[in-house]
Coordinates of C-alpha atoms in Angstrom, one line a residue:
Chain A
X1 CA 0.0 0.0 0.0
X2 CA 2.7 2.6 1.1
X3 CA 4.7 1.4 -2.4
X4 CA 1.0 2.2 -4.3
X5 CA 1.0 5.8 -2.5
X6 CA 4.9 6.9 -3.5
X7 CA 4.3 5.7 -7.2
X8 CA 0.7 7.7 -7.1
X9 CA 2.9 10.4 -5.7
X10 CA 5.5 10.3 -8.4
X11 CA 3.4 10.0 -10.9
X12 CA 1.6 12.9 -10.0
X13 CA 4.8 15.2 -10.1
X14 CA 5.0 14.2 -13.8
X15 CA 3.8 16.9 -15.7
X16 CA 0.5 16.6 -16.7
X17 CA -0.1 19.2 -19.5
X18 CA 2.7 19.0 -21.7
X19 CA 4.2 22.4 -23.0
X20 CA 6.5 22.6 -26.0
X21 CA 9.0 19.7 -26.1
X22 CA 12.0 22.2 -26.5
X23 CA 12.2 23.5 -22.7
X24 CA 14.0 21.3 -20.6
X25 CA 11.3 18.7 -18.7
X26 CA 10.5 20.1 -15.5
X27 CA 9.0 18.0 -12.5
X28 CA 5.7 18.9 -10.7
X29 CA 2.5 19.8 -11.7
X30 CA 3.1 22.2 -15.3
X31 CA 0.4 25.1 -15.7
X32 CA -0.9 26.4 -18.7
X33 CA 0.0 30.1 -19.4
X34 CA -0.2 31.8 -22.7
X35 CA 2.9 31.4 -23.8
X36 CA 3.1 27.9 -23.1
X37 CA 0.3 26.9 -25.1
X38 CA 1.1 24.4 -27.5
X39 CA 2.2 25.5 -31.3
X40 CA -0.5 26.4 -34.0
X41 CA 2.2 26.3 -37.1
X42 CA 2.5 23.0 -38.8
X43 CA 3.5 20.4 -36.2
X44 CA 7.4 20.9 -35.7
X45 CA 10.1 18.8 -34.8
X46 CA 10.0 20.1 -31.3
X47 CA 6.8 18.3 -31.1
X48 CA 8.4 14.7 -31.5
X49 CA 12.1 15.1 -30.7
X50 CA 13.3 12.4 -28.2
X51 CA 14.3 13.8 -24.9
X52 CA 17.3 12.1 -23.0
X53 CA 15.6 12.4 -19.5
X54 CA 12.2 12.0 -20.2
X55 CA 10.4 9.2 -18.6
X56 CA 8.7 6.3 -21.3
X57 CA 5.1 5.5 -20.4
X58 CA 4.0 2.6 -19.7
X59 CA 2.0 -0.2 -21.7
X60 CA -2.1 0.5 -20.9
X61 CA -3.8 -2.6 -20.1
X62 CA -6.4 -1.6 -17.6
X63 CA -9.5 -0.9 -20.4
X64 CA -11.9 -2.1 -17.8
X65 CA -10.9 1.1 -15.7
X66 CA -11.0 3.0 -18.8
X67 CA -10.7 3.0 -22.3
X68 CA -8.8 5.7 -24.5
X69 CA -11.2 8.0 -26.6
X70 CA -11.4 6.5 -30.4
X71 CA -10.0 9.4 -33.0
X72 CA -13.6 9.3 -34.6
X73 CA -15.1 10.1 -31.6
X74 CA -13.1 13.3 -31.0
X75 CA -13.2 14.4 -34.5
X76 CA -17.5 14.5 -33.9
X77 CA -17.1 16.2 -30.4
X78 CA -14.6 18.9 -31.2
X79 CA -16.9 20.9 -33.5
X80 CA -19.2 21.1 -30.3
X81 CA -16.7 22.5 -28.6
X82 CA -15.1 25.4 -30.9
X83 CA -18.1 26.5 -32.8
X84 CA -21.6 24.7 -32.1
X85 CA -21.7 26.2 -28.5
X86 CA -24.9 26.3 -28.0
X87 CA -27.6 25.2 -25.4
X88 CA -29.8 22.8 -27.3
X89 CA -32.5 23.6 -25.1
X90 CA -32.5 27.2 -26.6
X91 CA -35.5 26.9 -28.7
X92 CA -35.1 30.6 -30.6
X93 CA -31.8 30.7 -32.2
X94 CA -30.0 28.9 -34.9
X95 CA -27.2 27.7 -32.1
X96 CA -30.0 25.8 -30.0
X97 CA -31.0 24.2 -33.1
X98 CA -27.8 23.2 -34.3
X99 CA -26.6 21.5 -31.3
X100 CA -30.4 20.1 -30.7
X101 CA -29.7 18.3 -33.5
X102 CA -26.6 16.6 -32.4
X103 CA -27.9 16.0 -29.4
X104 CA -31.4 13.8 -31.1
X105 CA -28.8 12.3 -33.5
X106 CA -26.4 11.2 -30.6
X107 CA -29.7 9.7 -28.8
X108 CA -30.4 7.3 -32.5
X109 CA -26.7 6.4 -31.8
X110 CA -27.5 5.3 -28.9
X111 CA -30.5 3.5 -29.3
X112 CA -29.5 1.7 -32.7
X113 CA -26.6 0.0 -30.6
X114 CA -29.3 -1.5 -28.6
X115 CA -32.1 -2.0 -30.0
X116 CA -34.2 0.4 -28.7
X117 CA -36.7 3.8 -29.5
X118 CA -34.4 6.9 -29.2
X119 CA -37.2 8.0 -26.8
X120 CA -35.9 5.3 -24.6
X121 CA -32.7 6.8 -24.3
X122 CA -32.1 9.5 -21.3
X123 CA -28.5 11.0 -20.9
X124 CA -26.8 11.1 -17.8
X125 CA -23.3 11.7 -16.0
X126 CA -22.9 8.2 -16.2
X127 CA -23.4 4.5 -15.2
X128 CA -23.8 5.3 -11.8
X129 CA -26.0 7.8 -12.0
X130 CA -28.2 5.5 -14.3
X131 CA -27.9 2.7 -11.7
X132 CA -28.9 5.2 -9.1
X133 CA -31.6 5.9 -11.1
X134 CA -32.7 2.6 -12.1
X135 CA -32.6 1.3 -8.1
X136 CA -34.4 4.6 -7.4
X137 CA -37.6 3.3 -9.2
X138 CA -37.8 0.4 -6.8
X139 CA -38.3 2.8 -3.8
X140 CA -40.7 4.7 -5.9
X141 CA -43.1 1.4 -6.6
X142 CA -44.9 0.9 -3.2
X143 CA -46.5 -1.9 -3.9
X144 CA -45.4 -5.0 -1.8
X145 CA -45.3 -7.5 -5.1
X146 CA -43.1 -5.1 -7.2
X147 CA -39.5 -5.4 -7.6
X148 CA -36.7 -5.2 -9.3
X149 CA -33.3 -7.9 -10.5
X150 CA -30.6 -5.7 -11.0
X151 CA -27.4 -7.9 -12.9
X152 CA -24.5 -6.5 -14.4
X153 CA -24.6 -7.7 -18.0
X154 CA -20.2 -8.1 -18.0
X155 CA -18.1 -8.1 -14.7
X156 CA -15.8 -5.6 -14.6
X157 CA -13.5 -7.8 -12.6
X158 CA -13.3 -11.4 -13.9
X159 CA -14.9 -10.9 -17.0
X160 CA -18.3 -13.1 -17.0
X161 CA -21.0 -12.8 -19.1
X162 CA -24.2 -13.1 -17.3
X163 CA -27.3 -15.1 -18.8
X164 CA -29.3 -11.8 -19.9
X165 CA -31.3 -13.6 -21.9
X166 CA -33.0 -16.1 -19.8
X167 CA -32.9 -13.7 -16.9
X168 CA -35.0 -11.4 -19.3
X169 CA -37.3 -13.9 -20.2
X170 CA -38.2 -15.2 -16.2
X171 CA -38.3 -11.3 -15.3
X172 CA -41.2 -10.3 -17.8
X173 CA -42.9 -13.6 -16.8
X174 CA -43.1 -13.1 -13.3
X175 CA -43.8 -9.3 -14.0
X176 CA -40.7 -8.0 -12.3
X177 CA -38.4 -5.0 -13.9
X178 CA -35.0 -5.8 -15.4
X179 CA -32.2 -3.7 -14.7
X180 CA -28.5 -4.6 -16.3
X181 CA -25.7 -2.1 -15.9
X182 CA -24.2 -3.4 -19.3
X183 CA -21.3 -0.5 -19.1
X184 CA -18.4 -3.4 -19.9
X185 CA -21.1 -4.9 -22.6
X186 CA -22.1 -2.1 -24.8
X187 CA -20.7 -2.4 -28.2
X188 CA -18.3 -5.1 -27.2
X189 CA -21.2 -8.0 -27.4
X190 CA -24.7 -7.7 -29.2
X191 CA -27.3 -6.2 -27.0
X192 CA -31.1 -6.2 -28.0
X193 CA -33.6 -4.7 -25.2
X194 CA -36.4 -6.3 -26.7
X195 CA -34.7 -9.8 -27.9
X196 CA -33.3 -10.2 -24.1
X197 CA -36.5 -8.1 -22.5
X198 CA -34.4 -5.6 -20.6
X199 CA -36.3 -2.9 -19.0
X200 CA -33.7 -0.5 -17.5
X201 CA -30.4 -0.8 -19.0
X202 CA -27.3 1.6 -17.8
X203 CA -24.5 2.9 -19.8
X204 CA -21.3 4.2 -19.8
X205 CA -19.4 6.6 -21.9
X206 CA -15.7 6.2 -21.1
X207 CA -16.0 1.8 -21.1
X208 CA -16.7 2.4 -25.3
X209 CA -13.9 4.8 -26.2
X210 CA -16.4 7.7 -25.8
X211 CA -15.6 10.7 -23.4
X212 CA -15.7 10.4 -19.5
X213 CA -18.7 12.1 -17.5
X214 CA -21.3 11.2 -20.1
X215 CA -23.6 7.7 -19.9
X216 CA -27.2 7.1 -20.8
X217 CA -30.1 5.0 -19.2
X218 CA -32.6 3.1 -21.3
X219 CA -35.9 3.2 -20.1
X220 CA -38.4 0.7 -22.1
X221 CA -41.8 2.6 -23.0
X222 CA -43.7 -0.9 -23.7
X223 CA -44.9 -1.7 -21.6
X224 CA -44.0 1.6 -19.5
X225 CA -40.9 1.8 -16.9
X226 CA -42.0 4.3 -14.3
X227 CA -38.7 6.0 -12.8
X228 CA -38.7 8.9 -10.6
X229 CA -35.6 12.0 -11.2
X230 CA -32.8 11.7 -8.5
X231 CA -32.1 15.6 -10.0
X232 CA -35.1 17.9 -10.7
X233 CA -34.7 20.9 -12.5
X234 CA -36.0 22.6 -15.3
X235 CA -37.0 19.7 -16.6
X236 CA -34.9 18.1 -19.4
X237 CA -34.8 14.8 -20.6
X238 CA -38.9 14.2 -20.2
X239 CA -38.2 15.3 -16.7
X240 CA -36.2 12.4 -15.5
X241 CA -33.3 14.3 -15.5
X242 CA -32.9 17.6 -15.5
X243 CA -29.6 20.0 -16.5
X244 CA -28.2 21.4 -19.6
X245 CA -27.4 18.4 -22.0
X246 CA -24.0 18.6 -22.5
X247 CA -23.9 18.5 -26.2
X248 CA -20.0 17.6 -26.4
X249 CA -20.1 15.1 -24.6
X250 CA -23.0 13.0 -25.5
X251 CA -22.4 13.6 -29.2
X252 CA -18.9 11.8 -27.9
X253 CA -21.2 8.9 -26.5
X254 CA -23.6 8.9 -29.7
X255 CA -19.9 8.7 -31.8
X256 CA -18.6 6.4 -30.1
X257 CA -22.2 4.1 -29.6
X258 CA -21.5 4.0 -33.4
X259 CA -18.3 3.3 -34.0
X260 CA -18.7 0.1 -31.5
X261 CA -21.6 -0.9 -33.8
X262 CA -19.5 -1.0 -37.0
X263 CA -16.2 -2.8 -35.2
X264 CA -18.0 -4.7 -32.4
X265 CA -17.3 -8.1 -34.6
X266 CA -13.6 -6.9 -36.2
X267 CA -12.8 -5.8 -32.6
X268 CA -14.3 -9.0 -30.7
X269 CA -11.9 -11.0 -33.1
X270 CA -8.9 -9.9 -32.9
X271 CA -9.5 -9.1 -28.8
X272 CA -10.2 -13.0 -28.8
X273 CA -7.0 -14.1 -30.3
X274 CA -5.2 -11.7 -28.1
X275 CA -6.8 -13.0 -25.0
X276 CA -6.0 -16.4 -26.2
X277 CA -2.5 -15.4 -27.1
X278 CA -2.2 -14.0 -23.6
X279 CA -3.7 -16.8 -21.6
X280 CA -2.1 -19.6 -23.5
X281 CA 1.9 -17.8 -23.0
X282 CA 1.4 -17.3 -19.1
X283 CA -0.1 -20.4 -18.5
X284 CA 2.8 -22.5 -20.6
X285 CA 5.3 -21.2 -18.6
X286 CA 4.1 -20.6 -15.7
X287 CA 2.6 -23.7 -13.3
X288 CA -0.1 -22.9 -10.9
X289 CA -1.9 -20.0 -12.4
X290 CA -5.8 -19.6 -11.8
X291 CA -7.9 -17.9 -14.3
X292 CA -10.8 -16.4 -12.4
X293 CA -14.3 -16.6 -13.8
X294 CA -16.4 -19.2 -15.9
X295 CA -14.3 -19.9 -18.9
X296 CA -17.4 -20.5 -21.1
X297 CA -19.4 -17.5 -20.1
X298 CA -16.2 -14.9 -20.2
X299 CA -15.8 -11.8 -22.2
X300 CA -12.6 -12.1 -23.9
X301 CA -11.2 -8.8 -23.0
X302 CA -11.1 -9.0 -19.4
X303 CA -9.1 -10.9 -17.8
X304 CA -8.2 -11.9 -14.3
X305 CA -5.5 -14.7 -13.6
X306 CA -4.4 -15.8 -9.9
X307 CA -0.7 -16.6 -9.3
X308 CA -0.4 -19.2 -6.5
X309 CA 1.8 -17.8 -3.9
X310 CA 2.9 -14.1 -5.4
X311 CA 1.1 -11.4 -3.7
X312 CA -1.0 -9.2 -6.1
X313 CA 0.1 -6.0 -4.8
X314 CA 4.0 -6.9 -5.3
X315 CA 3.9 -8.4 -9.0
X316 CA 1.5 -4.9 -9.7
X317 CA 4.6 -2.8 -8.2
X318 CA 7.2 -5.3 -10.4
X319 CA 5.4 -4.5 -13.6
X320 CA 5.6 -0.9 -13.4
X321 CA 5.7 -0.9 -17.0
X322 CA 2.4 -1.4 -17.5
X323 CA -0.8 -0.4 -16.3
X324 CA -2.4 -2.8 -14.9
X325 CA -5.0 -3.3 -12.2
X326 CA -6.2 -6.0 -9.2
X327 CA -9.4 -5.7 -8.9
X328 CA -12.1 -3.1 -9.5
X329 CA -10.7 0.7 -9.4
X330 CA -13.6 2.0 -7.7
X331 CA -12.2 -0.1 -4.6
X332 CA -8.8 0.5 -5.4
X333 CA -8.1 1.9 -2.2
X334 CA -8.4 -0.7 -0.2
X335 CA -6.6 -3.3 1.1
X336 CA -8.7 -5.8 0.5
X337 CA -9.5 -8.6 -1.6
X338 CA -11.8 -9.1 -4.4
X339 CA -15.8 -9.4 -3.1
X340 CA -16.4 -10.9 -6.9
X341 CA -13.3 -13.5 -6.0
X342 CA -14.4 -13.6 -2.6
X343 CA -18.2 -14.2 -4.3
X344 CA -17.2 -16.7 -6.9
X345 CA -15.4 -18.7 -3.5
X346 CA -11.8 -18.6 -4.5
X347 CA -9.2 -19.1 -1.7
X348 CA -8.3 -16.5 0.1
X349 CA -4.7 -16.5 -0.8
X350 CA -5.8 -16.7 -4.6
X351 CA -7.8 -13.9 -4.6
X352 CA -4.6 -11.5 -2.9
X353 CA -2.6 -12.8 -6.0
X354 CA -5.3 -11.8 -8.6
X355 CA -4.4 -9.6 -11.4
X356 CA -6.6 -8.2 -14.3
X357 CA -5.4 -7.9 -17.4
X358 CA -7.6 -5.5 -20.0
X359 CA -7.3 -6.1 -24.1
X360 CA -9.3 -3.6 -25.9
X361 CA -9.4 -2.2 -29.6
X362 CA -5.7 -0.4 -29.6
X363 CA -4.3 -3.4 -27.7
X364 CA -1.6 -4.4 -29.8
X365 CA 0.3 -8.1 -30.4
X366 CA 3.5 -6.1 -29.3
X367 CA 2.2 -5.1 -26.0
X368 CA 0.6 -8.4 -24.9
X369 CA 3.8 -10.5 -25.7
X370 CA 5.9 -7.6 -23.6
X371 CA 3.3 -7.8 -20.7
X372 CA 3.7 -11.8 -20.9
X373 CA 7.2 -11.7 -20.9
X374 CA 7.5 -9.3 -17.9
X375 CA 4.5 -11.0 -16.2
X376 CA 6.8 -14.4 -16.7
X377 CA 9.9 -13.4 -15.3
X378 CA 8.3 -11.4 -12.3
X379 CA 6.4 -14.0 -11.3
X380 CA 8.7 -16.3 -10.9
X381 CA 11.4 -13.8 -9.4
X382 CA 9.0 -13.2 -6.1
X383 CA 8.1 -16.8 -6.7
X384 CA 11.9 -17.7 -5.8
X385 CA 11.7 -15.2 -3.2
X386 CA 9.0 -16.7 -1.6
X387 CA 9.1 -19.3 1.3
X388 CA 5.7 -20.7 1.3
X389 CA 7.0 -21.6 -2.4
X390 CA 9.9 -23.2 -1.2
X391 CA 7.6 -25.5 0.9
X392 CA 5.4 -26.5 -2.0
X393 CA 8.7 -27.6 -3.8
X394 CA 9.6 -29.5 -1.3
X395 CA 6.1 -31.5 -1.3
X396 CA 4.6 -29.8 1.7
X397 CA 1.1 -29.3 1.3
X398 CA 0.3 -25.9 2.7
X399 CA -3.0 -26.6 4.0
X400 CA -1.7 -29.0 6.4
X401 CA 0.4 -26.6 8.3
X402 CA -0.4 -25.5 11.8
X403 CA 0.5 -22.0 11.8
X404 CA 1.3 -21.0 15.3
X405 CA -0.1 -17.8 17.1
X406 CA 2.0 -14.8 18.0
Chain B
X1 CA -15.4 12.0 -62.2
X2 CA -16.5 8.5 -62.8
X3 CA -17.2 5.5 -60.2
X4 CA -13.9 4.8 -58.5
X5 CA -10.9 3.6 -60.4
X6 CA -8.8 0.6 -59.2
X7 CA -6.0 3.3 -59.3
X8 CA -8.0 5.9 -57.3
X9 CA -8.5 3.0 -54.8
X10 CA -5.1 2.5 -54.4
X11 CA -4.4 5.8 -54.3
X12 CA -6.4 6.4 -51.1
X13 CA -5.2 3.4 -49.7
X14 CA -1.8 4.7 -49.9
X15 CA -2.9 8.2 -48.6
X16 CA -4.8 6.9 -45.3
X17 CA -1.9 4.6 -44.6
X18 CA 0.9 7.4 -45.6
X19 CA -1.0 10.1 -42.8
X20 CA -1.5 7.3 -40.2
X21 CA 1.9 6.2 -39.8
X22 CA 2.2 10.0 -38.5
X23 CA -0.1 9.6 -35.5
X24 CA 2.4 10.2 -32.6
X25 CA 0.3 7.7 -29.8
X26 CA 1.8 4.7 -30.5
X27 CA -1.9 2.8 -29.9
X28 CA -3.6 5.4 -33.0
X29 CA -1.1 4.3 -34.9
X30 CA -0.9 1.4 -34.8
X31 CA -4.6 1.2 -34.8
X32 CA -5.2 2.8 -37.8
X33 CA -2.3 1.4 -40.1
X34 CA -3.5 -2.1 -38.8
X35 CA -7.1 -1.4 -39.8
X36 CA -7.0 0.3 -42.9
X37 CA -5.0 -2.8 -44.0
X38 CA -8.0 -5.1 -43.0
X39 CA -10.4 -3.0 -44.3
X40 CA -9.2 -2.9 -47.7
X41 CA -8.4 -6.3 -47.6
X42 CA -11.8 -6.9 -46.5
X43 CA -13.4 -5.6 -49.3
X44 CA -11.5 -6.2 -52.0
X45 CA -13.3 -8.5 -54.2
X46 CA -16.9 -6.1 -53.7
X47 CA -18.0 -5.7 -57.1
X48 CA -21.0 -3.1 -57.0
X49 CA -20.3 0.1 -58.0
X50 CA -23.0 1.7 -56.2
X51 CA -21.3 -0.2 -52.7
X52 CA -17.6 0.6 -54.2
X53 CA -18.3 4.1 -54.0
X54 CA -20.2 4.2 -50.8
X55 CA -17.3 2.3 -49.7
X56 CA -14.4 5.1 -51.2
X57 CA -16.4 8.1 -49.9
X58 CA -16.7 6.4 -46.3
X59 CA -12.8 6.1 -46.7
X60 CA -12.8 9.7 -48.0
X61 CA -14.4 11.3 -45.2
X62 CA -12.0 8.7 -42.9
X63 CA -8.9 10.0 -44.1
X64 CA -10.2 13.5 -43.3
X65 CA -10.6 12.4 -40.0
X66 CA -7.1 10.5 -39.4
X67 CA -5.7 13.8 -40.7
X68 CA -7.0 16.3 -38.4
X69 CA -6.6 13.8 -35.2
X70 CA -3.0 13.4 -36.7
X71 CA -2.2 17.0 -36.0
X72 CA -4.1 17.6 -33.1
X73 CA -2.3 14.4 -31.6
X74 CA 1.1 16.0 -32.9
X75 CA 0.4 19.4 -30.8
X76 CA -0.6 17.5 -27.8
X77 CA 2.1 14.6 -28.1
X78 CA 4.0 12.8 -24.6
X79 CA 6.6 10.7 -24.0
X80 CA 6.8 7.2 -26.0
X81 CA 5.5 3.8 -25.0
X82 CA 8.1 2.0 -23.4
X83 CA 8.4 -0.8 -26.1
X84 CA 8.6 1.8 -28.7
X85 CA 12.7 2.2 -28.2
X86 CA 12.5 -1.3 -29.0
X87 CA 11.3 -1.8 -32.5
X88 CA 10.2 0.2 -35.6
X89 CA 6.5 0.5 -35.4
X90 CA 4.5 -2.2 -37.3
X91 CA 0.6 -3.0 -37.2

């Protein structure tokens, strides 16, 4: 933990807004200042001269944290945020208009990924919100027989793909709503509200290469999903959630909703045979090596491997040349283990060794053969450091020990 | 002009993959030189005019799009990937 709060630490004194290459890199935290701002000739040399102190960055293999924002998605936004300023509420004015439009376009985006009416889609900050939302309606239905299954359609941590389907089809015939938060599923597998009977879906900008702070619920209109607003207002978004769209940002989402449509198969291809290549390297050369999660059920992108007696933490720290994660970063700051590894009934020693490995669409053959490499020859490194490993070589089975009390 | 010439094909092939290699993230780069390949490949054999065209103006408007994030990527560029020392940059 202390090791995880130096490198957050260092990693903060790196500057974060990069300045013209040809000053010489300065640490801590570098503000903008007019003259500082970065070049508007044609790109010079400056721009991509190699520096003799500067620090390479590491390998990013943590999609299921976040994902980088697809090219495509940028080039739609950034119109929205030089000239199409307006409010798209503004009902009197060509700039209202104009970004109104993006707005209802973003919303088909949306929807077509789906399945669904674009009067099904409401935008939000993001998943949580729309889960918050979502759960919401449950207190809202006072009836004693109403209720609500809530499943997450991919596991951010282990990677499992939930039966949506046939939880779908028992939920509409015992006449209870269906929520999934499908923010690792959208536009990675094929998602239809209607085929799999979903009533209240959530999603999430910054899982689909789309920008961060922006996410959508689904709401189905047949039959009718009552929610109430968690933020009133002046009314937006049919009243279930008020606030300025933010027109930027959810033409980002809309983008990036279709982008995922048109490489979802390309993509889930080539992240399969990565995965593969991945799992099959570790697991040749490494012995005892867990992966966590239903191998049949398993998004390919995702995934979480236990190394018998190497603590987690300590083969993170090792491989500090790439970004990887152990476990869900909205728990990342604490010390414990996995609930999902916990939940899925792995040993307790397994789940401190879990790591998480995340392929998405810019994942390259180069970086998953240099993470398996490292991976490899850390692994075994603490491995030989390790006394409990020592025992298991010599033929001691661990779970016979008596450890005595201190 | 008339519908798209093998030659004009190729030609934007060549384009899109000539401005991609000048992405500066390492991951767009790669991306894009790996996918335009595939792409093309993909389609090759499509005999339709009517879908060879909708085809080339798609790839039109793409290499619009690689060319502006090219330079906006160039103005805003950081340090290399670690395994970029290592090797030229393929797919």
């Amino acid at each position: 933990m202390l090791l995880r709060t130096a490198w957050r630490r260092a990693a903060a004194a790196v500057p974060v807004a990069p300045g013209p290459k040809s000053e010489a890199p300065t640490r801590g935290l570098r503000l903008r200042v007019a003259d500082h701002a970065p070049q508007f000739a044609v790109p010079s040399d400056t721009a991509t001269a190699p520096q003799a102190e500067s620090v390479l960055r590491p390998l990013y293999m943590d999609v299921q944290a976040t994902t980088p924002l697809d090219p495509r998605v940028l080039d739609a936004m950034l119109p929205y945020l030089v000239n199409y300023y307006g409010n798209p509420h503004s009902r009197t004015h060509a700039y209202g208009w104009e970004s109104e439009a993006a707005m209802e376009h973003a919303r088909q985006q949306v929807a077509s990924l789906i399945g669904a009416d674009p009067r099904e889609i409401i935008f939000t900050s993001g998943a949580t919100e729309s889960n918050n939302i979502a759960i919401k309606e449950l207190e809202a239905a006072i009836q004693p027989d109403t209720s609500l299954v809530s499943v997450m359609t991919v596991n951010n941590e282990i990677g499992v793909k939930q039966p949506i389907a046939e939880i779908g089809r028992i939920c509409s015939s015992r006449k209870v709503y269906f929520h999934t938060d499908a923010a690792q599923a959208v536009g990675k597998i094929p998602l239809d509200v209607n085929d799999m009977k979903i009533d209240l879906m959530s999603i999430s900008g910054h899982k689909i290469y789309g920008p961060k702070g922006v996410g959508a619920i689904y709401i189905r209109r047949r039959p009718r999903v009552r929610v109430e607003a968690l933020q009133s207002g002046g009314g937006q978004e049919r009243g279930m959630r008020s606030g300025t769209v933010p027109t930027p940002l959810v033409v980002g989402l809309g983008a990036a909703c279709e982008v995922a449509q048109q490489e979802m198969e390309y993509d889930h291809k080539r992240i399969s045979k990565l995965a593969e290549r991945l799992t099959q390297k570790i697991m040749r050369s490494l012995p005892d090596v867990v992966m966590n999660g239903d191998p049949e059920h398993h998004y390919p992108g995702c995934i979480n491997l236990s190394f018998a007696y190497v603590e987690g933490e300590s083969l993170l720290m090792a491989l500090k040349d790439v970004a990887l994660s152990s476990g869900s970063a909205c728990t990342s700051a604490s010390l414990e283990p996995s609930y999902v590894l916990r939940a899925i009934g792995t040993d307790e020693d397994l789940a401190h060794s879990s790591i998480r490995f995340g392929i998405g669409r810019f994942t390259t053959e180069e970086e998953v053969d240099y993470t398996v490499e490292k991976c490899i020859h850390h692994v075994k490194r603490l491995r030989e450091m390790s006394p409990l490993w020592e025992m298991v070589q010599d033929g001691i089975d661990l779970k016979s020990i008596k450890w005595t009390q201190h | 002009m008339a519908a798209s010439s093998r030659a004009q094909v190729l030609d934007l092939y060549r384009a899109m993959l000539r401005e991609s290699k000048h992405f500066s993230a390492y991951n767009y780069r790669t991306y894009a030189v790996r996918r335009i390949r595939d792409a093309f490949r993909e389609n090759k054999n499509v005999k339709d005019p009517v879908e060879i065209q909708a085809l080339v103006n798609k790839a039109k408007r793409d290499l619009g799009i690689i060319r502006r994030q090219v330079h906006i990527g160039q103005m805003y560029s950081t340090n290399k990937l670690i395994i970029e020392n290592q090797e030229t940059p393929r797919t």
